[in-house]
mmCIF file with all atom_site columns, C-alpha atoms in Angstrom:
data_model
loop_
_atom_site.group_PDB
_atom_site.id
_atom_site.type_symbol
_atom_site.label_atom_id
_atom_site.label_alt_id
_atom_site.label_comp_id
_atom_site.label_asym_id
_atom_site.label_entity_id
_atom_site.label_seq_id
_atom_site.pdbx_PDB_ins_code
_atom_site.Cartn_x
_atom_site.Cartn_y
_atom_site.Cartn_z
_atom_site.occupancy
_atom_site.B_iso_or_equiv
_atom_site.pdbx_formal_charge
_atom_site.auth_seq_id
_atom_site.auth_comp_id
_atom_site.auth_asym_id
_atom_site.auth_atom_id
_atom_site.pdbx_PDB_model_num
ATOM 1   C CA . GLU A 1 1   ? 5.156   6.480   -17.589 1.00 86.00 ? 1   GLU A CA 1
ATOM 2   C CA . ALA A 1 2   ? 3.575   7.674   -14.407 1.00 83.00 ? 2   ALA A CA 1
ATOM 3   C CA . GLN A 1 3   ? 5.518   6.061   -11.542 1.00 95.00 ? 3   GLN A CA 1
ATOM 4   C CA . VAL A 1 4   ? 6.842   6.326   -8.055  1.00 97.00 ? 4   VAL A CA 1
ATOM 5   C CA . THR A 1 5   ? 10.606  5.578   -7.904  1.00 97.00 ? 5   THR A CA 1
ATOM 6   C CA . GLN A 1 6   ? 12.533  4.871   -4.833  1.00 97.00 ? 6   GLN A CA 1
ATOM 7   C CA . ASN A 1 7   ? 16.106  4.053   -4.445  1.00 98.00 ? 7   ASN A CA 1
ATOM 8   C CA . PRO A 1 8   ? 17.877  1.982   -3.452  1.00 98.00 ? 8   PRO A CA 1
ATOM 9   C CA . ARG A 1 9   ? 16.034  -1.272  -3.928  1.00 97.00 ? 9   ARG A CA 1
ATOM 10  C CA . TYR A 1 10  ? 18.310  -3.110  -1.593  1.00 97.00 ? 10  TYR A CA 1
ATOM 11  C CA . LEU A 1 11  ? 20.449  -1.639  1.237   1.00 97.00 ? 11  LEU A CA 1
ATOM 12  C CA . ILE A 1 12  ? 22.509  -3.212  4.011   1.00 97.00 ? 12  ILE A CA 1
ATOM 13  C CA . THR A 1 13  ? 24.012  -1.176  6.611   1.00 96.00 ? 13  THR A CA 1
ATOM 14  C CA . VAL A 1 14  ? 25.229  -1.096  10.256  1.00 97.00 ? 14  VAL A CA 1
ATOM 15  C CA . THR A 1 15  ? 23.774  0.143   13.352  1.00 98.00 ? 15  THR A CA 1
ATOM 16  C CA . GLY A 1 16  ? 24.187  3.905   13.756  1.00 97.00 ? 16  GLY A CA 1
ATOM 17  C CA . LYS A 1 17  ? 25.081  4.709   10.171  1.00 97.00 ? 17  LYS A CA 1
ATOM 18  C CA . LYS A 1 18  ? 22.806  7.437   8.799   1.00 97.00 ? 18  LYS A CA 1
ATOM 19  C CA . LEU A 1 19  ? 21.020  6.572   5.509   1.00 98.00 ? 19  LEU A CA 1
ATOM 20  C CA . THR A 1 20  ? 18.645  8.171   3.257   1.00 98.00 ? 20  THR A CA 1
ATOM 21  C CA . VAL A 1 21  ? 16.034  6.387   0.971   1.00 98.00 ? 21  VAL A CA 1
ATOM 22  C CA . THR A 1 22  ? 14.890  8.507   -1.864  1.00 98.00 ? 22  THR A CA 1
ATOM 23  C CA . CYS A 1 23  ? 11.362  8.598   -3.344  1.00 98.00 ? 23  CYS A CA 1
ATOM 24  C CA . SER A 1 24  ? 10.336  10.534  -6.488  1.00 98.00 ? 24  SER A CA 1
ATOM 25  C CA . GLN A 1 25  ? 6.924   10.695  -8.268  1.00 98.00 ? 25  GLN A CA 1
ATOM 26  C CA . ASN A 1 26  ? 6.146   12.196  -11.569 1.00 97.00 ? 26  ASN A CA 1
ATOM 27  C CA . MET A 1 27  ? 2.476   12.483  -11.314 1.00 95.00 ? 27  MET A CA 1
ATOM 28  C CA . ASN A 1 28  ? 2.233   16.017  -9.578  1.00 95.00 ? 28  ASN A CA 1
ATOM 29  C CA . HIS A 1 29  ? 0.550   14.278  -6.600  1.00 95.00 ? 29  HIS A CA 1
ATOM 30  C CA . GLU A 1 30  ? 0.191   16.500  -3.479  1.00 94.00 ? 30  GLU A CA 1
ATOM 31  C CA . TYR A 1 31  ? 0.072   13.581  -0.956  1.00 94.00 ? 31  TYR A CA 1
ATOM 32  C CA . MET A 1 32  ? 3.114   11.195  -0.332  1.00 96.00 ? 32  MET A CA 1
ATOM 33  C CA . SER A 1 33  ? 3.576   8.662   2.374   1.00 97.00 ? 33  SER A CA 1
ATOM 34  C CA . TRP A 1 34  ? 6.046   5.918   3.717   1.00 98.00 ? 34  TRP A CA 1
ATOM 35  C CA . TYR A 1 35  ? 5.108   2.692   4.849   1.00 97.00 ? 35  TYR A CA 1
ATOM 36  C CA . ARG A 1 36  ? 7.071   -0.344  6.230   1.00 97.00 ? 36  ARG A CA 1
ATOM 37  C CA . GLN A 1 37  ? 5.909   -3.870  5.745   1.00 95.00 ? 37  GLN A CA 1
ATOM 38  C CA . ASP A 1 38  ? 6.827   -6.622  8.152   1.00 92.00 ? 38  ASP A CA 1
ATOM 39  C CA . PRO A 1 39  ? 5.683   -10.202 8.185   1.00 87.00 ? 39  PRO A CA 1
ATOM 40  C CA . GLY A 1 40  ? 2.408   -10.617 10.014  1.00 81.00 ? 40  GLY A CA 1
ATOM 41  C CA . LEU A 1 41  ? 2.081   -6.798  10.558  1.00 84.00 ? 41  LEU A CA 1
ATOM 42  C CA . GLY A 1 42  ? 0.988   -5.765  7.036   1.00 87.00 ? 42  GLY A CA 1
ATOM 43  C CA . LEU A 1 43  ? 1.556   -2.014  5.929   1.00 93.00 ? 43  LEU A CA 1
ATOM 44  C CA . ARG A 1 44  ? 2.138   0.488   8.613   1.00 94.00 ? 44  ARG A CA 1
ATOM 45  C CA . GLN A 1 45  ? 2.521   4.098   7.975   1.00 95.00 ? 45  GLN A CA 1
ATOM 46  C CA . ILE A 1 46  ? 5.685   5.858   9.032   1.00 97.00 ? 46  ILE A CA 1
ATOM 47  C CA . TYR A 1 47  ? 5.094   9.470   7.769   1.00 97.00 ? 47  TYR A CA 1
ATOM 48  C CA . TYR A 1 48  ? 2.999   11.244  5.402   1.00 95.00 ? 48  TYR A CA 1
ATOM 49  C CA . SER A 1 49  ? 2.886   14.654  3.569   1.00 95.00 ? 49  SER A CA 1
ATOM 50  C CA . MET A 1 50  ? -0.218  16.429  2.389   1.00 93.00 ? 50  MET A CA 1
ATOM 51  C CA . ASN A 1 51  ? 1.789   18.972  0.517   1.00 93.00 ? 51  ASN A CA 1
ATOM 52  C CA . VAL A 1 52  ? 5.201   20.644  0.204   1.00 95.00 ? 52  VAL A CA 1
ATOM 53  C CA . GLU A 1 53  ? 6.546   21.567  3.751   1.00 95.00 ? 53  GLU A CA 1
ATOM 54  C CA . VAL A 1 54  ? 3.790   19.574  5.462   1.00 94.00 ? 54  VAL A CA 1
ATOM 55  C CA . THR A 1 55  ? 4.522   16.430  7.092   1.00 97.00 ? 55  THR A CA 1
ATOM 56  C CA . ASP A 1 56  ? 2.857   14.340  9.729   1.00 95.00 ? 56  ASP A CA 1
ATOM 57  C CA . LYS A 1 57  ? 3.585   11.350  11.804  1.00 96.00 ? 57  LYS A CA 1
ATOM 58  C CA . GLY A 1 58  ? 2.006   7.950   10.913  1.00 95.00 ? 58  GLY A CA 1
ATOM 59  C CA . ASP A 1 59  ? 1.552   5.028   13.135  1.00 93.00 ? 59  ASP A CA 1
ATOM 60  C CA . VAL A 1 60  ? 5.189   4.013   13.482  1.00 97.00 ? 60  VAL A CA 1
ATOM 61  C CA . PRO A 1 61  ? 7.360   7.252   13.228  1.00 98.00 ? 61  PRO A CA 1
ATOM 62  C CA . GLU A 1 62  ? 9.901   6.618   15.896  1.00 97.00 ? 62  GLU A CA 1
ATOM 63  C CA . GLY A 1 63  ? 13.479  6.410   14.435  1.00 98.00 ? 63  GLY A CA 1
ATOM 64  C CA . TYR A 1 64  ? 12.614  8.135   11.215  1.00 98.00 ? 64  TYR A CA 1
ATOM 65  C CA . LYS A 1 65  ? 12.651  11.632  9.667   1.00 98.00 ? 65  LYS A CA 1
ATOM 66  C CA . VAL A 1 66  ? 11.258  12.949  6.391   1.00 98.00 ? 66  VAL A CA 1
ATOM 67  C CA . SER A 1 67  ? 11.314  16.117  4.359   1.00 97.00 ? 67  SER A CA 1
ATOM 68  C CA . ARG A 1 68  ? 9.138   17.650  1.731   1.00 98.00 ? 68  ARG A CA 1
ATOM 69  C CA . LYS A 1 69  ? 10.852  20.469  0.085   1.00 98.00 ? 69  LYS A CA 1
ATOM 70  C CA . GLU A 1 70  ? 9.564   19.811  -3.337  1.00 97.00 ? 70  GLU A CA 1
ATOM 71  C CA . LYS A 1 71  ? 6.334   18.244  -4.522  1.00 97.00 ? 71  LYS A CA 1
ATOM 72  C CA . ARG A 1 72  ? 7.989   15.378  -6.354  1.00 98.00 ? 72  ARG A CA 1
ATOM 73  C CA . ASN A 1 73  ? 10.435  14.144  -3.620  1.00 98.00 ? 73  ASN A CA 1
ATOM 74  C CA . PHE A 1 74  ? 9.900   12.843  -0.220  1.00 98.00 ? 74  PHE A CA 1
ATOM 75  C CA . PRO A 1 75  ? 13.229  11.157  1.145   1.00 98.00 ? 75  PRO A CA 1
ATOM 76  C CA . LEU A 1 76  ? 12.986  9.003   4.329   1.00 98.00 ? 76  LEU A CA 1
ATOM 77  C CA . ILE A 1 77  ? 15.878  9.471   6.678   1.00 98.00 ? 77  ILE A CA 1
ATOM 78  C CA . LEU A 1 78  ? 17.138  7.161   9.332   1.00 98.00 ? 78  LEU A CA 1
ATOM 79  C CA . GLU A 1 79  ? 19.580  9.130   11.491  1.00 96.00 ? 79  GLU A CA 1
ATOM 80  C CA . SER A 1 80  ? 20.719  6.178   13.465  1.00 97.00 ? 80  SER A CA 1
ATOM 81  C CA . PRO A 1 81  ? 19.403  2.905   12.059  1.00 98.00 ? 81  PRO A CA 1
ATOM 82  C CA . SER A 1 82  ? 18.776  -0.006  14.477  1.00 98.00 ? 82  SER A CA 1
ATOM 83  C CA . PRO A 1 83  ? 18.216  -3.651  13.758  1.00 98.00 ? 83  PRO A CA 1
ATOM 84  C CA . ASN A 1 84  ? 14.518  -3.294  14.415  1.00 97.00 ? 84  ASN A CA 1
ATOM 85  C CA . GLN A 1 85  ? 14.333  -0.974  11.450  1.00 98.00 ? 85  GLN A CA 1
ATOM 86  C CA . THR A 1 86  ? 15.193  -4.004  9.208   1.00 98.00 ? 86  THR A CA 1
ATOM 87  C CA . SER A 1 87  ? 12.110  -4.174  6.981   1.00 97.00 ? 87  SER A CA 1
ATOM 88  C CA . LEU A 1 88  ? 10.580  -3.618  3.451   1.00 97.00 ? 88  LEU A CA 1
ATOM 89  C CA . TYR A 1 89  ? 9.953   0.035   2.898   1.00 98.00 ? 89  TYR A CA 1
ATOM 90  C CA . PHE A 1 90  ? 7.539   1.402   0.462   1.00 98.00 ? 90  PHE A CA 1
ATOM 91  C CA . CYS A 1 91  ? 6.798   5.015   -0.835  1.00 98.00 ? 91  CYS A CA 1
ATOM 92  C CA . ALA A 1 92  ? 3.448   5.939   -2.258  1.00 97.00 ? 92  ALA A CA 1
ATOM 93  C CA . SER A 1 93  ? 1.632   8.893   -3.615  1.00 96.00 ? 93  SER A CA 1
ATOM 94  C CA . MET A 1 94  ? -1.772  10.118  -4.477  1.00 94.00 ? 94  MET A CA 1
ATOM 95  C CA . LYS A 1 95  ? -3.425  13.053  -5.839  1.00 91.00 ? 95  LYS A CA 1
ATOM 96  C CA . GLY A 1 96  ? -4.505  14.541  -2.360  1.00 83.00 ? 96  GLY A CA 1
ATOM 97  C CA . ARG A 1 97  ? -7.177  16.131  -0.493  1.00 69.00 ? 97  ARG A CA 1
ATOM 98  C CA . GLY A 1 98  ? -10.336 16.618  -2.239  1.00 73.00 ? 98  GLY A CA 1
ATOM 99  C CA . GLU A 1 99  ? -9.754  13.955  -4.901  1.00 79.00 ? 99  GLU A CA 1
ATOM 100 C CA . LEU A 1 100 ? -10.310 10.414  -4.023  1.00 82.00 ? 100 LEU A CA 1
ATOM 101 C CA . GLY A 1 101 ? -8.110  8.031   -5.777  1.00 88.00 ? 101 GLY A CA 1
ATOM 102 C CA . PRO A 1 102 ? -5.738  4.994   -5.108  1.00 92.00 ? 102 PRO A CA 1
ATOM 103 C CA . LEU A 1 103 ? -2.236  5.242   -3.799  1.00 94.00 ? 103 LEU A CA 1
ATOM 104 C CA . HIS A 1 104 ? 0.505   4.569   -6.256  1.00 96.00 ? 104 HIS A CA 1
ATOM 105 C CA . PHE A 1 105 ? 3.359   2.454   -4.795  1.00 97.00 ? 105 PHE A CA 1
ATOM 106 C CA . GLY A 1 106 ? 7.086   2.224   -5.649  1.00 97.00 ? 106 GLY A CA 1
ATOM 107 C CA . ASN A 1 107 ? 8.656   -1.149  -5.730  1.00 95.00 ? 107 ASN A CA 1
ATOM 108 C CA . GLY A 1 108 ? 10.099  -1.164  -2.380  1.00 97.00 ? 108 GLY A CA 1
ATOM 109 C CA . THR A 1 109 ? 13.368  -0.819  -0.525  1.00 98.00 ? 109 THR A CA 1
ATOM 110 C CA . ARG A 1 110 ? 14.611  -3.858  1.400   1.00 97.00 ? 110 ARG A CA 1
ATOM 111 C CA . LEU A 1 111 ? 16.770  -2.532  4.270   1.00 98.00 ? 111 LEU A CA 1
ATOM 112 C CA . THR A 1 112 ? 18.929  -4.604  6.423   1.00 98.00 ? 112 THR A CA 1
ATOM 113 C CA . VAL A 1 113 ? 20.466  -3.230  9.604   1.00 98.00 ? 113 VAL A CA 1
ATOM 114 C CA . THR A 1 114 ? 23.147  -5.395  11.305  1.00 97.00 ? 114 THR A CA 1
ATOM 115 C CA . GLY B 2 1   ? 11.117  -13.222 -4.375  1.00 37.00 ? 1   GLY B CA 1
ATOM 116 C CA . GLU B 2 2   ? 10.457  -11.374 -1.097  1.00 40.00 ? 2   GLU B CA 1
ATOM 117 C CA . SER B 2 3   ? 7.797   -12.576 1.317   1.00 40.00 ? 3   SER B CA 1
ATOM 118 C CA . VAL B 2 4   ? 5.362   -10.036 2.228   1.00 41.00 ? 4   VAL B CA 1
ATOM 119 C CA . GLY B 2 5   ? 3.918   -11.763 5.069   1.00 44.00 ? 5   GLY B CA 1
ATOM 120 C CA . LEU B 2 6   ? 3.773   -14.598 7.280   1.00 51.00 ? 6   LEU B CA 1
ATOM 121 C CA . HIS B 2 7   ? 0.542   -16.085 8.768   1.00 64.00 ? 7   HIS B CA 1
ATOM 122 C CA . LEU B 2 8   ? -1.557  -14.455 6.257   1.00 80.00 ? 8   LEU B CA 1
ATOM 123 C CA . PRO B 2 9   ? -4.878  -16.103 5.312   1.00 89.00 ? 9   PRO B CA 1
ATOM 124 C CA . THR B 2 10  ? -4.408  -18.137 2.218   1.00 92.00 ? 10  THR B CA 1
ATOM 125 C CA . LEU B 2 11  ? -6.628  -19.075 -0.676  1.00 95.00 ? 11  LEU B CA 1
ATOM 126 C CA . SER B 2 12  ? -5.526  -21.926 -2.860  1.00 95.00 ? 12  SER B CA 1
ATOM 127 C CA . VAL B 2 13  ? -7.375  -22.443 -6.292  1.00 96.00 ? 13  VAL B CA 1
ATOM 128 C CA . GLN B 2 14  ? -6.945  -24.256 -9.675  1.00 97.00 ? 14  GLN B CA 1
ATOM 129 C CA . GLU B 2 15  ? -6.323  -22.399 -12.664 1.00 97.00 ? 15  GLU B CA 1
ATOM 130 C CA . GLY B 2 16  ? -9.640  -21.395 -14.399 1.00 97.00 ? 16  GLY B CA 1
ATOM 131 C CA . ASP B 2 17  ? -11.548 -21.450 -11.226 1.00 97.00 ? 17  ASP B CA 1
ATOM 132 C CA . ASN B 2 18  ? -13.328 -18.400 -9.808  1.00 97.00 ? 18  ASN B CA 1
ATOM 133 C CA . SER B 2 19  ? -11.630 -16.795 -6.719  1.00 97.00 ? 19  SER B CA 1
ATOM 134 C CA . ILE B 2 20  ? -13.352 -14.914 -3.823  1.00 97.00 ? 20  ILE B CA 1
ATOM 135 C CA . ILE B 2 21  ? -11.239 -13.043 -1.573  1.00 96.00 ? 21  ILE B CA 1
ATOM 136 C CA . ASN B 2 22  ? -12.928 -11.372 1.558   1.00 95.00 ? 22  ASN B CA 1
ATOM 137 C CA . CYS B 2 23  ? -12.207 -8.412  3.609   1.00 94.00 ? 23  CYS B CA 1
ATOM 138 C CA . ALA B 2 24  ? -14.054 -7.097  6.728   1.00 93.00 ? 24  ALA B CA 1
ATOM 139 C CA . TYR B 2 25  ? -13.408 -3.311  7.088   1.00 91.00 ? 25  TYR B CA 1
ATOM 140 C CA . SER B 2 26  ? -13.491 -1.533  10.577  1.00 86.00 ? 26  SER B CA 1
ATOM 141 C CA . ASN B 2 27  ? -15.044 1.996   10.318  1.00 89.00 ? 27  ASN B CA 1
ATOM 142 C CA . SER B 2 28  ? -18.737 2.394   9.391   1.00 90.00 ? 28  SER B CA 1
ATOM 143 C CA . ALA B 2 29  ? -17.817 5.922   8.215   1.00 90.00 ? 29  ALA B CA 1
ATOM 144 C CA . SER B 2 30  ? -15.588 4.568   5.509   1.00 91.00 ? 30  SER B CA 1
ATOM 145 C CA . ASP B 2 31  ? -17.033 5.474   2.047   1.00 91.00 ? 31  ASP B CA 1
ATOM 146 C CA . TYR B 2 32  ? -14.193 4.610   -0.455  1.00 94.00 ? 32  TYR B CA 1
ATOM 147 C CA . PHE B 2 33  ? -12.688 1.167   -0.794  1.00 95.00 ? 33  PHE B CA 1
ATOM 148 C CA . ILE B 2 34  ? -9.700  -0.053  -2.957  1.00 96.00 ? 34  ILE B CA 1
ATOM 149 C CA . TRP B 2 35  ? -8.256  -3.522  -3.558  1.00 97.00 ? 35  TRP B CA 1
ATOM 150 C CA . TYR B 2 36  ? -4.693  -3.827  -4.248  1.00 97.00 ? 36  TYR B CA 1
ATOM 151 C CA . LYS B 2 37  ? -2.564  -6.659  -5.661  1.00 97.00 ? 37  LYS B CA 1
ATOM 152 C CA . GLN B 2 38  ? 0.972   -7.271  -4.339  1.00 96.00 ? 38  GLN B CA 1
ATOM 153 C CA . GLU B 2 39  ? 3.176   -9.514  -6.396  1.00 95.00 ? 39  GLU B CA 1
ATOM 154 C CA . SER B 2 40  ? 6.438   -11.004 -5.005  1.00 91.00 ? 40  SER B CA 1
ATOM 155 C CA . GLY B 2 41  ? 9.272   -8.333  -5.000  1.00 89.00 ? 41  GLY B CA 1
ATOM 156 C CA . LYS B 2 42  ? 6.817   -5.422  -6.146  1.00 93.00 ? 42  LYS B CA 1
ATOM 157 C CA . GLY B 2 43  ? 4.885   -2.657  -4.492  1.00 95.00 ? 43  GLY B CA 1
ATOM 158 C CA . PRO B 2 44  ? 1.022   -3.051  -4.188  1.00 96.00 ? 44  PRO B CA 1
ATOM 159 C CA . GLN B 2 45  ? -0.715  -2.169  -7.335  1.00 96.00 ? 45  GLN B CA 1
ATOM 160 C CA . PHE B 2 46  ? -4.361  -0.726  -7.745  1.00 96.00 ? 46  PHE B CA 1
ATOM 161 C CA . ILE B 2 47  ? -6.845  -3.223  -8.998  1.00 97.00 ? 47  ILE B CA 1
ATOM 162 C CA . ILE B 2 48  ? -10.359 -1.612  -8.411  1.00 97.00 ? 48  ILE B CA 1
ATOM 163 C CA . ASP B 2 49  ? -12.258 0.665   -6.270  1.00 96.00 ? 49  ASP B CA 1
ATOM 164 C CA . ILE B 2 50  ? -15.788 1.181   -5.203  1.00 97.00 ? 50  ILE B CA 1
ATOM 165 C CA . ARG B 2 51  ? -17.507 4.054   -3.481  1.00 95.00 ? 51  ARG B CA 1
ATOM 166 C CA . SER B 2 52  ? -20.204 3.535   -0.819  1.00 94.00 ? 52  SER B CA 1
ATOM 167 C CA . ASN B 2 53  ? -23.138 4.531   -3.056  1.00 95.00 ? 53  ASN B CA 1
ATOM 168 C CA . MET B 2 54  ? -22.386 1.229   -4.941  1.00 96.00 ? 54  MET B CA 1
ATOM 169 C CA . ASP B 2 55  ? -22.889 -2.334  -4.121  1.00 97.00 ? 55  ASP B CA 1
ATOM 170 C CA . LYS B 2 56  ? -21.035 -3.781  -6.942  1.00 98.00 ? 56  LYS B CA 1
ATOM 171 C CA . ARG B 2 57  ? -18.461 -2.814  -9.560  1.00 98.00 ? 57  ARG B CA 1
ATOM 172 C CA . GLN B 2 58  ? -17.027 -4.666  -12.367 1.00 97.00 ? 58  GLN B CA 1
ATOM 173 C CA . GLY B 2 59  ? -13.516 -4.450  -14.070 1.00 95.00 ? 59  GLY B CA 1
ATOM 174 C CA . GLN B 2 60  ? -11.714 -6.865  -16.476 1.00 93.00 ? 60  GLN B CA 1
ATOM 175 C CA . ARG B 2 61  ? -12.141 -10.249 -14.803 1.00 96.00 ? 61  ARG B CA 1
ATOM 176 C CA . VAL B 2 62  ? -12.579 -8.798  -11.297 1.00 98.00 ? 62  VAL B CA 1
ATOM 177 C CA . THR B 2 63  ? -15.728 -7.613  -9.505  1.00 98.00 ? 63  THR B CA 1
ATOM 178 C CA . VAL B 2 64  ? -15.884 -5.871  -6.167  1.00 98.00 ? 64  VAL B CA 1
ATOM 179 C CA . LEU B 2 65  ? -18.880 -6.363  -3.953  1.00 97.00 ? 65  LEU B CA 1
ATOM 180 C CA . LEU B 2 66  ? -19.640 -4.157  -0.924  1.00 97.00 ? 66  LEU B CA 1
ATOM 181 C CA . ASN B 2 67  ? -21.952 -4.996  1.849   1.00 96.00 ? 67  ASN B CA 1
ATOM 182 C CA . LYS B 2 68  ? -22.199 -1.907  4.228   1.00 94.00 ? 68  LYS B CA 1
ATOM 183 C CA . THR B 2 69  ? -24.580 -3.549  6.590   1.00 94.00 ? 69  THR B CA 1
ATOM 184 C CA . VAL B 2 70  ? -22.116 -5.969  7.715   1.00 94.00 ? 70  VAL B CA 1
ATOM 185 C CA . LYS B 2 71  ? -18.986 -3.965  6.760   1.00 94.00 ? 71  LYS B CA 1
ATOM 186 C CA . HIS B 2 72  ? -17.748 -6.505  4.222   1.00 94.00 ? 72  HIS B CA 1
ATOM 187 C CA . LEU B 2 73  ? -15.945 -6.274  0.993   1.00 95.00 ? 73  LEU B CA 1
ATOM 188 C CA . SER B 2 74  ? -15.156 -8.941  -1.440  1.00 96.00 ? 74  SER B CA 1
ATOM 189 C CA . LEU B 2 75  ? -12.946 -9.357  -4.690  1.00 97.00 ? 75  LEU B CA 1
ATOM 190 C CA . GLN B 2 76  ? -14.012 -11.878 -7.189  1.00 98.00 ? 76  GLN B CA 1
ATOM 191 C CA . ILE B 2 77  ? -11.557 -12.904 -9.776  1.00 98.00 ? 77  ILE B CA 1
ATOM 192 C CA . ALA B 2 78  ? -12.978 -14.882 -12.652 1.00 97.00 ? 78  ALA B CA 1
ATOM 193 C CA . ALA B 2 79  ? -11.102 -17.669 -14.426 1.00 97.00 ? 79  ALA B CA 1
ATOM 194 C CA . THR B 2 80  ? -8.060  -17.302 -12.048 1.00 97.00 ? 80  THR B CA 1
ATOM 195 C CA . GLN B 2 81  ? -4.836  -17.631 -13.837 1.00 96.00 ? 81  GLN B CA 1
ATOM 196 C CA . PRO B 2 82  ? -1.258  -18.356 -12.349 1.00 96.00 ? 82  PRO B CA 1
ATOM 197 C CA . GLY B 2 83  ? -0.485  -14.795 -12.928 1.00 96.00 ? 83  GLY B CA 1
ATOM 198 C CA . ASP B 2 84  ? -3.055  -13.802 -10.403 1.00 97.00 ? 84  ASP B CA 1
ATOM 199 C CA . SER B 2 85  ? -0.989  -15.485 -7.559  1.00 97.00 ? 85  SER B CA 1
ATOM 200 C CA . ALA B 2 86  ? -0.180  -12.584 -5.167  1.00 96.00 ? 86  ALA B CA 1
ATOM 201 C CA . VAL B 2 87  ? -1.247  -11.088 -1.804  1.00 95.00 ? 87  VAL B CA 1
ATOM 202 C CA . TYR B 2 88  ? -4.333  -8.990  -2.027  1.00 96.00 ? 88  TYR B CA 1
ATOM 203 C CA . PHE B 2 89  ? -5.162  -6.043  0.167   1.00 92.00 ? 89  PHE B CA 1
ATOM 204 C CA . CYS B 2 90  ? -8.258  -4.128  0.806   1.00 94.00 ? 90  CYS B CA 1
ATOM 205 C CA . ALA B 2 91  ? -8.053  -0.506  1.868   1.00 94.00 ? 91  ALA B CA 1
ATOM 206 C CA . GLU B 2 92  ? -10.721 1.858   3.373   1.00 93.00 ? 92  GLU B CA 1
ATOM 207 C CA . THR B 2 93  ? -10.941 5.587   3.304   1.00 90.00 ? 93  THR B CA 1
ATOM 208 C CA . ILE B 2 94  ? -13.150 8.284   4.846   1.00 86.00 ? 94  ILE B CA 1
ATOM 209 C CA . SER B 2 95  ? -13.671 10.901  2.106   1.00 81.00 ? 95  SER B CA 1
ATOM 210 C CA . GLY B 2 96  ? -14.522 13.583  4.417   1.00 73.00 ? 96  GLY B CA 1
ATOM 211 C CA . GLY B 2 97  ? -11.543 12.918  6.581   1.00 69.00 ? 97  GLY B CA 1
ATOM 212 C CA . SER B 2 98  ? -7.903  12.868  5.972   1.00 70.00 ? 98  SER B CA 1
ATOM 213 C CA . TYR B 2 99  ? -8.009  10.649  2.925   1.00 76.00 ? 99  TYR B CA 1
ATOM 214 C CA . ILE B 2 100 ? -5.458  8.396   4.441   1.00 84.00 ? 100 ILE B CA 1
ATOM 215 C CA . PRO B 2 101 ? -6.342  4.753   3.542   1.00 89.00 ? 101 PRO B CA 1
ATOM 216 C CA . THR B 2 102 ? -6.402  2.051   6.325   1.00 89.00 ? 102 THR B CA 1
ATOM 217 C CA . PHE B 2 103 ? -5.124  -1.380  5.163   1.00 91.00 ? 103 PHE B CA 1
ATOM 218 C CA . GLY B 2 104 ? -6.239  -4.873  5.800   1.00 88.00 ? 104 GLY B CA 1
ATOM 219 C CA . ARG B 2 105 ? -3.725  -7.498  6.648   1.00 86.00 ? 105 ARG B CA 1
ATOM 220 C CA . GLY B 2 106 ? -4.060  -9.156  3.243   1.00 91.00 ? 106 GLY B CA 1
ATOM 221 C CA . THR B 2 107 ? -4.769  -12.579 1.677   1.00 94.00 ? 107 THR B CA 1
ATOM 222 C CA . SER B 2 108 ? -2.317  -14.643 -0.245  1.00 94.00 ? 108 SER B CA 1
ATOM 223 C CA . LEU B 2 109 ? -3.832  -16.222 -3.334  1.00 96.00 ? 109 LEU B CA 1
ATOM 224 C CA . ILE B 2 110 ? -1.959  -19.371 -4.817  1.00 96.00 ? 110 ILE B CA 1
ATOM 225 C CA . VAL B 2 111 ? -3.196  -20.336 -8.149  1.00 96.00 ? 111 VAL B CA 1
ATOM 226 C CA . HIS B 2 112 ? -2.255  -24.043 -9.081  1.00 95.00 ? 112 HIS B CA 1
ATOM 227 C CA . PRO B 2 113 ? -1.697  -24.690 -12.867 1.00 91.00 ? 113 PRO B CA 1
#
């Protein structure tokens, strides 16, 4: 089944404790992206990647890191989480430049930073 | 379930009615548009798309209408069912640019049995 898988679904952590949210897609998509979703603010893009070893900042990149060492994986790293990073996070992928198509989303990671 | 948004525009309908969800997009250069459905506790799911060379596209129980003159997109759902209750997002993309979609804030559809 074609899908985007992110883990964990729920995560509670404390301020300053490094964490990684994993994302993997099995559709051979070139483009991958991370979003955060907050009440009243909609979906905001954190980082995106057009292809392996190519990453770019989105609208709200502060406090986040990503890497794209393989085509299928795009982990989101919070080196020193803070309470304002409490949010619902989505990973998404699509085919990539030159091919119009929809984003495929994972089911989300609910992060709480205390 | 998890709330995906507070203060979202809300549309309440009775089961069996037709629903129309509207979206105003921002960039006149956008030429590819997508509607997504987000159910509680899940990620957004693709419903239907339309390119700017079309005014209308139909799917199963859904129709998307595009009015480029006023930069307006609508999603029509026929014979709305309780399972259609969700938040609906439109997204616009410029095909000659980065292909990165820009999302609208969303509309919450509530279907009463």
